mmCIF file of N, CA and C in Angstrom:
data_model
loop_
_atom_site.group_PDB
_atom_site.id
_atom_site.type_symbol
_atom_site.label_atom_id
_atom_site.label_comp_id
_atom_site.label_asym_id
_atom_site.label_seq_id
_atom_site.Cartn_x
_atom_site.Cartn_y
_atom_site.Cartn_z
ATOM 1 N N UNK D 1 107.146 99.469 138.476
ATOM 2 C CA UNK D 1 107.907 99.110 137.068
ATOM 3 C C UNK D 1 109.293 98.149 137.350
ATOM 4 N N UNK D 2 109.831 97.753 138.542
ATOM 5 C CA UNK D 2 110.853 96.625 138.668
ATOM 6 C C UNK D 2 110.165 95.780 137.952
ATOM 7 N N UNK D 3 108.844 95.214 138.629
ATOM 8 C CA UNK D 3 108.365 94.170 138.439
ATOM 9 C C UNK D 3 107.730 93.997 137.465
ATOM 10 N N UNK D 4 107.234 94.914 136.650
ATOM 11 C CA UNK D 4 107.103 94.787 135.444
ATOM 12 C C UNK D 4 108.216 94.013 134.137
ATOM 13 N N UNK D 5 109.240 95.142 134.711
ATOM 14 C CA UNK D 5 110.827 95.108 133.576
ATOM 15 C C UNK D 5 110.908 93.341 134.321
ATOM 16 N N UNK D 6 111.059 92.956 135.305
ATOM 17 C CA UNK D 6 111.109 91.428 135.598
ATOM 18 C C UNK D 6 110.244 90.264 134.755
ATOM 19 N N UNK D 7 109.384 90.613 134.605
ATOM 20 C CA UNK D 7 108.119 89.931 133.852
ATOM 21 C C UNK D 7 108.380 89.910 132.452
ATOM 22 N N UNK D 8 108.561 91.269 131.560
ATOM 23 C CA UNK D 8 109.312 91.342 130.389
ATOM 24 C C UNK D 8 110.458 90.113 130.395
ATOM 25 N N UNK D 9 111.460 90.660 131.137
ATOM 26 C CA UNK D 9 113.008 89.642 131.028
ATOM 27 C C UNK D 9 112.045 88.245 131.054
ATOM 28 N N UNK D 10 111.290 87.673 131.624
ATOM 29 C CA UNK D 10 110.899 86.345 131.317
ATOM 30 C C UNK D 10 110.358 85.793 130.677
ATOM 31 N N UNK D 11 109.971 86.479 129.786
ATOM 32 C CA UNK D 11 108.652 86.108 128.408
ATOM 33 C C UNK D 11 109.615 85.441 126.999
ATOM 34 N N UNK D 12 108.748 84.618 126.633
ATOM 35 C CA UNK D 12 109.097 83.932 125.497
ATOM 36 C C UNK D 12 109.337 84.495 124.293
ATOM 37 N N UNK D 13 108.198 85.208 124.355
ATOM 38 C CA UNK D 13 107.696 86.046 122.640
ATOM 39 C C UNK D 13 108.599 87.556 122.478
ATOM 40 N N UNK D 14 109.199 87.798 121.776
ATOM 41 C CA UNK D 14 109.982 88.784 121.447
ATOM 42 C C UNK D 14 109.114 90.053 120.945
ATOM 43 N N UNK D 15 109.194 91.553 121.041
ATOM 44 C CA UNK D 15 108.632 92.426 120.435
ATOM 45 C C UNK D 15 108.605 92.000 118.743
ATOM 46 N N UNK D 16 109.528 91.407 117.778
ATOM 47 C CA UNK D 16 109.219 91.429 117.007
ATOM 48 C C UNK D 16 108.464 90.517 116.468
ATOM 49 N N UNK D 17 108.473 89.230 117.214
ATOM 50 C CA UNK D 17 107.918 88.215 116.704
ATOM 51 C C UNK D 17 105.812 88.569 117.296
ATOM 52 N N UNK D 18 105.723 89.276 118.391
ATOM 53 C CA UNK D 18 104.506 90.333 118.790
ATOM 54 C C UNK D 18 103.914 91.108 117.313
ATOM 55 N N UNK D 19 105.052 91.598 116.790
ATOM 56 C CA UNK D 19 104.928 92.376 115.525
ATOM 57 C C UNK D 19 104.027 91.826 114.559
ATOM 58 N N UNK D 20 105.108 90.917 114.301
ATOM 59 C CA UNK D 20 105.086 89.633 113.561
ATOM 60 C C UNK D 20 103.184 89.017 113.410
ATOM 61 N N UNK D 21 102.992 88.830 114.883
ATOM 62 C CA UNK D 21 101.552 88.314 114.847
ATOM 63 C C UNK D 21 100.397 89.334 114.493
ATOM 64 N N UNK D 22 100.522 90.392 114.929
ATOM 65 C CA UNK D 22 99.791 91.829 114.606
ATOM 66 C C UNK D 22 99.277 91.876 113.321
ATOM 67 N N UNK D 23 100.779 91.904 112.499
ATOM 68 C CA UNK D 23 100.827 92.230 111.097
ATOM 69 C C UNK D 23 100.297 90.939 110.196
ATOM 70 N N UNK D 24 100.278 89.792 110.807
ATOM 71 C CA UNK D 24 99.879 88.519 109.929
ATOM 72 C C UNK D 24 98.442 88.858 110.175
ATOM 73 N N UNK D 25 98.183 88.986 111.653
ATOM 74 C CA UNK D 25 95.824 89.167 111.421
ATOM 75 C C UNK D 25 95.619 90.505 110.251
ATOM 76 N N UNK D 26 96.309 91.292 110.640
ATOM 77 C CA UNK D 26 95.848 92.589 109.410
ATOM 78 C C UNK D 26 96.777 92.758 108.404
ATOM 79 N N UNK D 27 96.584 91.824 107.267
ATOM 80 C CA UNK D 27 97.767 91.705 105.830
ATOM 81 C C UNK D 27 97.531 92.985 105.649
ATOM 82 N N UNK D 28 98.757 93.598 105.046
ATOM 83 C CA UNK D 28 99.094 94.451 104.360
ATOM 84 C C UNK D 28 99.133 95.849 104.882
ATOM 85 N N UNK D 29 99.223 95.432 106.573
ATOM 86 C CA UNK D 29 98.967 96.507 107.690
ATOM 87 C C UNK D 29 100.649 96.752 108.016
ATOM 88 N N UNK D 30 100.756 97.981 108.731
ATOM 89 C CA UNK D 30 102.187 98.141 108.750
ATOM 90 C C UNK D 30 102.068 98.483 110.521
ATOM 91 N N UNK D 31 103.089 98.409 111.455
ATOM 92 C CA UNK D 31 103.066 98.675 112.734
ATOM 93 C C UNK D 31 103.855 100.093 112.870
ATOM 94 N N UNK D 32 103.097 100.706 113.781
ATOM 95 C CA UNK D 32 103.184 102.241 114.225
ATOM 96 C C UNK D 32 103.441 102.334 115.667
ATOM 97 N N UNK D 33 103.180 101.205 116.774
ATOM 98 C CA UNK D 33 103.721 101.228 117.951
ATOM 99 C C UNK D 33 103.636 100.098 118.370
ATOM 100 N N UNK D 34 104.164 99.489 119.230
ATOM 101 C CA UNK D 34 104.499 98.264 119.884
ATOM 102 C C UNK D 34 105.692 98.215 121.119
ATOM 103 N N UNK D 35 105.211 97.631 122.094
ATOM 104 C CA UNK D 35 105.348 97.536 123.454
ATOM 105 C C UNK D 35 104.506 96.612 124.439
ATOM 106 N N UNK D 36 105.974 96.566 125.358
ATOM 107 C CA UNK D 36 105.674 95.426 126.483
ATOM 108 C C UNK D 36 104.211 96.244 127.556
ATOM 109 N N UNK D 37 103.279 95.271 128.081
ATOM 110 C CA UNK D 37 102.766 95.629 128.698
ATOM 111 C C UNK D 37 102.236 94.751 130.036
ATOM 112 N N UNK D 38 102.790 94.830 131.169
ATOM 113 C CA UNK D 38 102.739 93.763 132.349
ATOM 114 C C UNK D 38 102.371 94.631 133.238
ATOM 115 N N UNK D 39 101.205 95.702 132.958
ATOM 116 C CA UNK D 39 100.684 96.278 134.189
ATOM 117 C C UNK D 39 99.388 95.275 135.131
ATOM 118 N N UNK D 40 99.506 94.455 134.450
ATOM 119 C CA UNK D 40 97.926 93.556 135.060
ATOM 120 C C UNK D 40 98.564 92.553 135.608
ATOM 121 N N UNK D 41 99.770 91.954 135.245
ATOM 122 C CA UNK D 41 100.728 90.968 136.043
ATOM 123 C C UNK D 41 100.661 90.356 134.924
ATOM 124 N N UNK D 42 100.044 90.099 133.791
ATOM 125 C CA UNK D 42 100.474 89.707 132.831
ATOM 126 C C UNK D 42 101.612 89.685 131.639
ATOM 127 N N UNK D 43 101.948 89.262 131.312
ATOM 128 C CA UNK D 43 102.857 89.476 130.249
ATOM 129 C C UNK D 43 102.531 89.895 128.677
ATOM 130 N N UNK D 44 102.181 90.819 128.020
ATOM 131 C CA UNK D 44 101.224 91.043 127.046
ATOM 132 C C UNK D 44 101.974 92.292 126.302
ATOM 133 N N UNK D 45 101.925 92.178 125.011
ATOM 134 C CA UNK D 45 102.508 92.938 124.057
ATOM 135 C C UNK D 45 101.052 93.767 123.527
ATOM 136 N N UNK D 46 101.283 95.164 123.327
ATOM 137 C CA UNK D 46 100.183 95.704 122.529
ATOM 138 C C UNK D 46 100.511 96.577 121.488
ATOM 139 N N UNK D 47 100.139 96.413 120.363
ATOM 140 C CA UNK D 47 100.681 96.084 119.054
ATOM 141 C C UNK D 47 99.500 97.074 118.210
ATOM 142 N N UNK D 48 99.995 98.187 117.789
ATOM 143 C CA UNK D 48 99.306 98.834 117.185
ATOM 144 C C UNK D 48 99.700 98.955 115.540
ATOM 145 N N UNK D 49 98.680 98.349 114.780
ATOM 146 C CA UNK D 49 98.839 98.420 113.218
ATOM 147 C C UNK D 49 97.906 99.378 112.813
ATOM 148 N N UNK D 50 98.649 99.707 111.316
ATOM 149 C CA UNK D 50 97.429 100.416 110.460
ATOM 150 C C UNK D 50 97.510 100.524 108.778
ATOM 151 N N UNK D 51 96.670 100.814 108.418
ATOM 152 C CA UNK D 51 96.682 100.611 107.062
ATOM 153 C C UNK D 51 95.408 101.409 106.551
ATOM 154 N N UNK D 52 95.991 102.362 105.250
ATOM 155 C CA UNK D 52 94.664 103.705 104.656
ATOM 156 C C UNK D 52 94.602 104.343 105.848
ATOM 157 N N UNK D 53 93.233 104.497 106.373
ATOM 158 C CA UNK D 53 92.995 105.286 107.474
ATOM 159 C C UNK D 53 92.118 104.254 108.579
ATOM 160 N N UNK D 54 92.802 103.405 108.924
ATOM 161 C CA UNK D 54 92.030 102.345 109.777
ATOM 162 C C UNK D 54 93.128 101.870 110.637
ATOM 163 N N UNK D 55 93.136 101.638 111.909
ATOM 164 C CA UNK D 55 93.997 101.361 113.085
ATOM 165 C C UNK D 55 93.481 100.400 113.599
ATOM 166 N N UNK D 56 94.388 99.423 114.341
ATOM 167 C CA UNK D 56 94.167 98.288 114.993
ATOM 168 C C UNK D 56 95.227 98.174 116.022
ATOM 169 N N UNK D 57 94.381 97.860 117.019
ATOM 170 C CA UNK D 57 95.253 97.928 118.505
ATOM 171 C C UNK D 57 95.363 96.541 118.835
ATOM 172 N N UNK D 58 95.855 95.543 119.040
ATOM 173 C CA UNK D 58 95.815 94.063 119.461
ATOM 174 C C UNK D 58 96.769 93.396 120.674
ATOM 175 N N UNK D 59 95.981 93.285 121.475
ATOM 176 C CA UNK D 59 96.761 92.056 122.595
ATOM 177 C C UNK D 59 97.763 91.277 121.922
ATOM 178 N N UNK D 60 99.031 90.744 122.201
ATOM 179 C CA UNK D 60 99.699 89.617 121.924
ATOM 180 C C UNK D 60 100.455 89.159 123.084
ATOM 181 N N UNK D 61 99.784 87.576 123.398
ATOM 182 C CA UNK D 61 100.118 87.157 124.557
ATOM 183 C C UNK D 61 101.843 87.041 124.617
ATOM 184 N N UNK D 62 102.665 87.633 125.616
ATOM 185 C CA UNK D 62 104.043 87.455 125.609
ATOM 186 C C UNK D 62 104.354 85.947 125.910
ATOM 187 N N UNK D 63 104.125 85.122 126.213
ATOM 188 C CA UNK D 63 104.416 83.581 126.257
ATOM 189 C C UNK D 63 104.235 82.495 125.398
ATOM 190 N N UNK D 64 102.776 82.774 124.420
ATOM 191 C CA UNK D 64 102.417 82.000 123.604
ATOM 192 C C UNK D 64 102.201 82.687 122.033
ATOM 193 N N UNK D 65 102.441 84.045 122.399
ATOM 194 C CA UNK D 65 102.352 84.838 120.824
ATOM 195 C C UNK D 65 100.910 84.713 119.951
ATOM 196 N N UNK D 66 99.695 84.071 121.045
ATOM 197 C CA UNK D 66 98.422 84.298 120.615
ATOM 198 C C UNK D 66 97.912 85.790 120.708
ATOM 199 N N UNK D 67 97.363 86.243 119.427
ATOM 200 C CA UNK D 67 96.600 87.101 119.500
ATOM 201 C C UNK D 67 95.027 87.352 120.731
ATOM 202 N N UNK D 68 94.878 88.018 121.435
ATOM 203 C CA UNK D 68 94.055 87.818 122.724
ATOM 204 C C UNK D 68 92.480 88.905 122.386
ATOM 205 N N UNK D 69 91.695 87.929 122.311
ATOM 206 C CA UNK D 69 90.530 88.605 122.051
ATOM 207 C C UNK D 69 90.421 89.783 120.444
ATOM 208 N N UNK D 70 89.389 90.559 120.161
ATOM 209 C CA UNK D 70 89.550 91.147 119.131
ATOM 210 C C UNK D 70 90.617 92.645 119.231
ATOM 211 N N UNK D 71 90.602 93.104 118.327
ATOM 212 C CA UNK D 71 91.259 94.320 118.218
ATOM 213 C C UNK D 71 90.253 95.590 118.334
ATOM 214 N N UNK D 72 91.103 96.691 118.822
ATOM 215 C CA UNK D 72 90.574 98.008 119.330
ATOM 216 C C UNK D 72 90.717 98.428 117.971
ATOM 217 N N UNK D 73 89.790 99.131 116.812
ATOM 218 C CA UNK D 73 89.558 99.668 115.800
ATOM 219 C C UNK D 73 89.494 101.203 115.860
ATOM 220 N N UNK D 74 90.332 102.005 115.118
ATOM 221 C CA UNK D 74 90.239 103.442 115.229
ATOM 222 C C UNK D 74 90.317 103.941 114.156
ATOM 223 N N UNK D 75 90.093 105.099 113.943
ATOM 224 C CA UNK D 75 90.600 105.943 112.582
ATOM 225 C C UNK D 75 91.706 106.784 112.642
ATOM 226 N N UNK D 76 92.427 107.112 111.503
ATOM 227 C CA UNK D 76 93.549 108.157 111.415
ATOM 228 C C UNK D 76 92.845 109.158 112.349
ATOM 229 N N UNK D 77 92.005 109.873 111.512
ATOM 230 C CA UNK D 77 91.322 111.270 112.276
ATOM 231 C C UNK D 77 91.023 111.465 113.467
ATOM 232 N N UNK D 78 91.019 110.016 114.602
ATOM 233 C CA UNK D 78 90.947 109.952 116.079
ATOM 234 C C UNK D 78 92.152 110.513 116.609
ATOM 235 N N UNK D 79 93.287 110.549 116.085
ATOM 236 C CA UNK D 79 94.300 110.867 116.770
ATOM 237 C C UNK D 79 94.746 112.146 116.213
ATOM 238 N N UNK D 80 95.959 112.694 116.727
ATOM 239 C CA UNK D 80 96.476 114.158 116.841
ATOM 240 C C UNK D 80 97.098 114.616 115.810
ATOM 241 N N UNK D 81 97.023 115.623 115.292
ATOM 242 C CA UNK D 81 97.806 116.001 114.333
ATOM 243 C C UNK D 81 99.214 115.704 114.178
ATOM 244 N N UNK D 82 100.308 115.564 115.291
ATOM 245 C CA UNK D 82 101.454 114.827 115.058
ATOM 246 C C UNK D 82 101.239 113.211 115.191
ATOM 247 N N UNK D 83 100.599 112.685 115.853
ATOM 248 C CA UNK D 83 100.407 111.156 115.080
ATOM 249 C C UNK D 83 99.967 110.580 114.018
ATOM 250 N N UNK D 84 99.024 111.723 113.383
ATOM 251 C CA UNK D 84 98.698 111.617 112.011
ATOM 252 C C UNK D 84 99.739 111.900 110.994
ATOM 253 N N UNK D 85 100.455 112.678 111.382
ATOM 254 C CA UNK D 85 101.704 113.125 110.476
ATOM 255 C C UNK D 85 102.058 112.119 110.212
ATOM 256 N N UNK D 86 102.686 111.170 111.748
ATOM 257 C CA UNK D 86 103.741 110.260 111.820
ATOM 258 C C UNK D 86 103.025 108.604 110.847
ATOM 259 N N UNK D 87 101.991 108.416 111.166
ATOM 260 C CA UNK D 87 101.193 107.509 110.640
ATOM 261 C C UNK D 87 101.342 108.215 108.776
ATOM 262 N N UNK D 88 101.323 108.973 108.057
ATOM 263 C CA UNK D 88 101.012 109.316 106.912
ATOM 264 C C UNK D 88 102.617 109.086 106.537
ATOM 265 N N UNK D 89 103.880 109.695 107.155
ATOM 266 C CA UNK D 89 104.936 109.557 106.773
ATOM 267 C C UNK D 89 105.257 108.088 106.915
ATOM 268 N N UNK D 90 104.812 107.301 107.531
ATOM 269 C CA UNK D 90 105.467 105.578 107.944
ATOM 270 C C UNK D 90 105.183 105.006 106.208
ATOM 271 N N UNK D 91 104.170 105.618 105.718
ATOM 272 C CA UNK D 91 103.912 105.294 104.020
ATOM 273 C C UNK D 91 105.377 105.677 103.536
ATOM 274 N N UNK D 92 106.075 106.460 103.515
ATOM 275 C CA UNK D 92 106.594 107.173 102.644
ATOM 276 C C UNK D 92 108.379 106.667 102.799
ATOM 277 N N UNK D 93 108.349 105.394 104.035
ATOM 278 C CA UNK D 93 109.598 105.203 103.916
ATOM 279 C C UNK D 93 109.489 103.225 103.654
ATOM 280 N N UNK D 94 110.394 102.551 103.727
ATOM 281 C CA UNK D 94 110.710 101.233 103.253
ATOM 282 C C UNK D 94 110.905 100.526 104.474
ATOM 283 N N UNK D 95 111.515 100.813 105.313
ATOM 284 C CA UNK D 95 111.810 100.412 106.428
ATOM 285 C C UNK D 95 110.322 100.000 107.729
ATOM 286 N N UNK D 96 110.450 99.127 108.249
ATOM 287 C CA UNK D 96 109.240 98.244 108.850
ATOM 288 C C UNK D 96 109.932 98.578 110.622
ATOM 289 N N UNK D 97 108.901 99.149 111.425
ATOM 290 C CA UNK D 97 109.141 98.687 112.459
ATOM 291 C C UNK D 97 109.971 97.594 113.509
ATOM 292 N N UNK D 98 109.652 96.736 112.746
ATOM 293 C CA UNK D 98 110.383 95.175 112.864
ATOM 294 C C UNK D 98 111.931 95.121 112.442
ATOM 295 N N UNK D 99 112.303 96.241 111.724
ATOM 296 C CA UNK D 99 114.078 96.357 110.910
ATOM 297 C C UNK D 99 114.266 97.401 112.056
ATOM 298 N N UNK D 100 113.630 98.177 112.705
ATOM 299 C CA UNK D 100 113.827 99.217 113.527
ATOM 300 C C UNK D 100 114.264 98.673 114.916
ATOM 301 N N UNK D 101 113.607 98.061 115.149
ATOM 302 C CA UNK D 101 113.714 97.047 116.300
ATOM 303 C C UNK D 101 115.016 96.059 116.060
ATOM 304 N N UNK D 102 115.131 95.188 114.709
ATOM 305 C CA UNK D 102 116.393 94.664 115.263
ATOM 306 C C UNK D 102 117.821 95.520 115.148
ATOM 307 N N UNK D 103 117.683 96.188 114.299
ATOM 308 C CA UNK D 103 118.842 97.017 114.642
ATOM 309 C C UNK D 103 118.939 97.818 115.912
ATOM 310 N N UNK D 104 118.138 98.203 116.854
ATOM 311 C CA UNK D 104 118.114 98.749 118.270
ATOM 312 C C UNK D 104 118.908 97.804 119.094
ATOM 313 N N UNK D 105 118.387 96.652 118.757
ATOM 314 C CA UNK D 105 118.480 95.483 119.519
ATOM 315 C C UNK D 105 119.965 94.861 119.657
ATOM 316 N N UNK D 106 120.178 95.127 118.175
ATOM 317 C CA UNK D 106 122.078 94.849 118.045
ATOM 318 C C UNK D 106 122.746 95.972 118.371
ATOM 319 N N UNK D 107 122.500 97.107 118.467
ATOM 320 C CA UNK D 107 123.103 98.413 118.722
ATOM 321 C C UNK D 107 123.298 98.813 120.128
ATOM 322 N N UNK D 108 122.173 98.111 120.869
ATOM 323 C CA UNK D 108 122.001 98.447 122.620
ATOM 324 C C UNK D 108 122.383 97.299 122.991
ATOM 325 N N UNK D 109 122.959 95.909 122.355
ATOM 326 C CA UNK D 109 123.101 94.635 123.040
ATOM 327 C C UNK D 109 121.842 94.583 123.746
ATOM 328 N N UNK D 110 120.594 93.897 123.238
ATOM 329 C CA UNK D 110 120.001 93.745 124.254
ATOM 330 C C UNK D 110 118.421 93.249 123.481
ATOM 331 N N UNK D 111 117.591 93.443 124.219
ATOM 332 C CA UNK D 111 116.191 93.195 123.790
ATOM 333 C C UNK D 111 114.976 94.212 123.840
ATOM 334 N N UNK D 112 114.305 94.253 122.683
ATOM 335 C CA UNK D 112 113.697 95.836 122.619
ATOM 336 C C UNK D 112 112.182 95.325 123.393
ATOM 337 N N UNK D 113 111.883 96.236 124.225
ATOM 338 C CA UNK D 113 110.643 96.569 125.224
ATOM 339 C C UNK D 113 109.407 96.907 124.348
ATOM 340 N N UNK D 114 109.809 98.384 123.644
ATOM 341 C CA UNK D 114 108.950 99.227 122.782
ATOM 342 C C UNK D 114 109.280 99.887 121.851
ATOM 343 N N UNK D 115 108.375 100.085 120.695
ATOM 344 C CA UNK D 115 108.930 100.998 119.760
ATOM 345 C C UNK D 115 107.951 101.727 119.320
ATOM 346 N N UNK D 116 107.996 103.041 119.094
ATOM 347 C CA UNK D 116 106.973 103.891 118.307
ATOM 348 C C UNK D 116 107.568 104.916 117.512
ATOM 349 N N UNK D 117 106.580 105.436 116.911
ATOM 350 C CA UNK D 117 106.988 106.800 115.786
ATOM 351 C C UNK D 117 107.227 107.596 116.404
ATOM 352 N N UNK D 118 108.537 108.541 115.986
ATOM 353 C CA UNK D 118 108.335 110.270 116.943
ATOM 354 C C UNK D 118 108.698 110.953 115.539
ATOM 355 N N UNK D 119 108.843 112.291 115.947
ATOM 356 C CA UNK D 119 109.202 113.046 115.005
ATOM 357 C C UNK D 119 110.028 114.225 115.241
ATOM 358 N N UNK D 120 111.421 114.243 114.917
ATOM 359 C CA UNK D 120 112.496 115.107 115.017
ATOM 360 C C UNK D 120 112.591 116.495 114.370
ATOM 361 N N UNK D 121 112.916 117.422 114.491
ATOM 362 C CA UNK D 121 113.005 118.202 113.382
ATOM 363 C C UNK D 121 112.050 118.230 112.140
ATOM 364 N N UNK D 122 110.918 117.537 112.618
ATOM 365 C CA UNK D 122 110.041 117.081 111.241
ATOM 366 C C UNK D 122 110.045 116.047 110.046
ATOM 367 N N UNK D 123 111.161 114.930 110.978
ATOM 368 C CA UNK D 123 111.473 114.060 110.206
ATOM 369 C C UNK D 123 111.141 112.730 110.948
ATOM 370 N N UNK D 124 110.492 111.768 110.400
ATOM 371 C CA UNK D 124 109.688 110.590 110.732
ATOM 372 C C UNK D 124 110.991 110.082 111.392
ATOM 373 N N UNK D 125 110.751 109.439 112.455
ATOM 374 C CA UNK D 125 111.754 108.359 113.446
ATOM 375 C C UNK D 125 111.652 107.028 114.060
ATOM 376 N N UNK D 126 111.854 106.247 114.330
ATOM 377 C CA UNK D 126 111.570 104.790 115.102
ATOM 378 C C UNK D 126 112.264 105.648 116.648
ATOM 379 N N UNK D 127 111.394 105.225 117.470
ATOM 380 C CA UNK D 127 112.113 105.296 118.830
ATOM 381 C C UNK D 127 111.889 104.117 119.332
ATOM 382 N N UNK D 128 113.096 103.357 119.879
ATOM 383 C CA UNK D 128 113.003 101.765 120.434
ATOM 384 C C UNK D 128 113.541 101.693 121.608
ATOM 385 N N UNK D 129 113.023 101.379 122.785
ATOM 386 C CA UNK D 129 113.689 101.308 124.056
ATOM 387 C C UNK D 129 114.059 99.723 124.426
ATOM 388 N N UNK D 130 115.219 99.473 124.574
ATOM 389 C CA UNK D 130 115.880 98.345 124.749
ATOM 390 C C UNK D 130 116.194 98.320 125.986
ATOM 391 N N UNK D 131 116.153 96.537 126.195
ATOM 392 C CA UNK D 131 116.687 96.401 127.803
ATOM 393 C C UNK D 131 117.516 95.619 127.751
ATOM 394 N N UNK D 132 118.992 96.214 128.180
ATOM 395 C CA UNK D 132 120.453 95.769 127.852
ATOM 396 C C UNK D 132 120.707 94.967 129.240
ATOM 397 N N UNK D 133 119.776 94.780 129.786
ATOM 398 C CA UNK D 133 120.365 93.759 131.306
ATOM 399 C C UNK D 133 120.334 94.748 132.427
ATOM 400 N N UNK D 134 121.364 96.206 132.140
ATOM 401 C CA UNK D 134 121.700 96.478 133.908
ATOM 402 C C UNK D 134 120.990 98.187 133.654
ATOM 403 N N UNK D 135 120.099 98.545 132.281
ATOM 404 C CA UNK D 135 119.586 99.917 132.170
ATOM 405 C C UNK D 135 118.384 99.483 130.748
ATOM 406 N N UNK D 136 117.398 100.348 131.011
ATOM 407 C CA UNK D 136 116.971 101.009 129.684
ATOM 408 C C UNK D 136 117.817 101.781 128.641
ATOM 409 N N UNK D 137 117.830 101.740 127.386
ATOM 410 C CA UNK D 137 118.054 102.426 126.420
ATOM 411 C C UNK D 137 117.278 102.635 125.170
ATOM 412 N N UNK D 138 117.572 103.888 125.102
ATOM 413 C CA UNK D 138 116.271 104.545 124.012
ATOM 414 C C UNK D 138 117.543 104.732 122.800
ATOM 415 N N UNK D 139 116.792 104.093 121.581
ATOM 416 C CA UNK D 139 117.399 104.162 120.292
ATOM 417 C C UNK D 139 116.623 104.871 119.328
ATOM 418 N N UNK D 140 117.373 106.133 118.904
ATOM 419 C CA UNK D 140 116.531 106.612 117.582
ATOM 420 C C UNK D 140 116.938 106.507 116.459
ATOM 421 N N UNK D 141 116.083 105.827 115.337
ATOM 422 C CA UNK D 141 116.850 105.879 114.135
ATOM 423 C C UNK D 141 115.970 106.592 113.168
ATOM 424 N N UNK D 142 116.309 107.163 112.031
ATOM 425 C CA UNK D 142 115.874 107.947 111.325
ATOM 426 C C UNK D 142 115.685 106.933 109.559
ATOM 427 N N UNK D 143 114.872 106.814 109.303
ATOM 428 C CA UNK D 143 114.929 105.822 107.832
ATOM 429 C C UNK D 143 115.260 106.783 106.829
ATOM 430 N N UNK D 144 115.607 106.224 105.661
ATOM 431 C CA UNK D 144 116.332 107.130 104.748
ATOM 432 C C UNK D 144 114.934 107.386 103.908
ATOM 433 N N UNK D 145 114.772 108.553 103.315
ATOM 434 C CA UNK D 145 113.478 108.876 102.594
ATOM 435 C C UNK D 145 113.676 107.814 101.721
ATOM 436 N N UNK D 146 112.335 107.734 101.000
ATOM 437 C CA UNK D 146 111.943 106.641 100.021
ATOM 438 C C UNK D 146 110.741 106.349 99.763
ATOM 439 N N UNK D 147 110.351 105.777 98.506
ATOM 440 C CA UNK D 147 108.930 105.347 98.312
ATOM 441 C C UNK D 147 109.042 103.804 99.209
ATOM 442 N N UNK D 148 107.552 103.595 99.823
ATOM 443 C CA UNK D 148 107.341 102.404 100.555
ATOM 444 C C UNK D 148 107.163 101.657 99.593
ATOM 445 N N UNK D 149 107.418 100.597 99.904
ATOM 446 C CA UNK D 149 107.101 98.970 98.873
ATOM 447 C C UNK D 149 105.635 99.048 98.308
#
């Protein structure tokens, strides 16, 4: 884990940049999950985007921002009930994962390692993990309800 964290700290590409690369590849898609993965010894981000009932998981190079290979493609029906509910709820909020990452990074004074959708008391939340240098901090943000763009 410490080796992976050190690898993350040395990357040039931020989580927001990795999200932007995946969203650009799948125009109109929204990010539901994104995170750093250095388990192979290579700096990568896994970014899961979705639109309608299609989900794409892309690998983004943490050094160049390039997408590596083709996406893994899934259907919303392949996910458990909780994940489907969170994906559908994301359609009803204006905020994007990248918005939540910016807020969390400012709040925790660090760089985001990952972000995901979670449900707390039946409400959609963005849960962001931020490396603040001395520790990892979890920031939970509940977007205001409202129709998405």
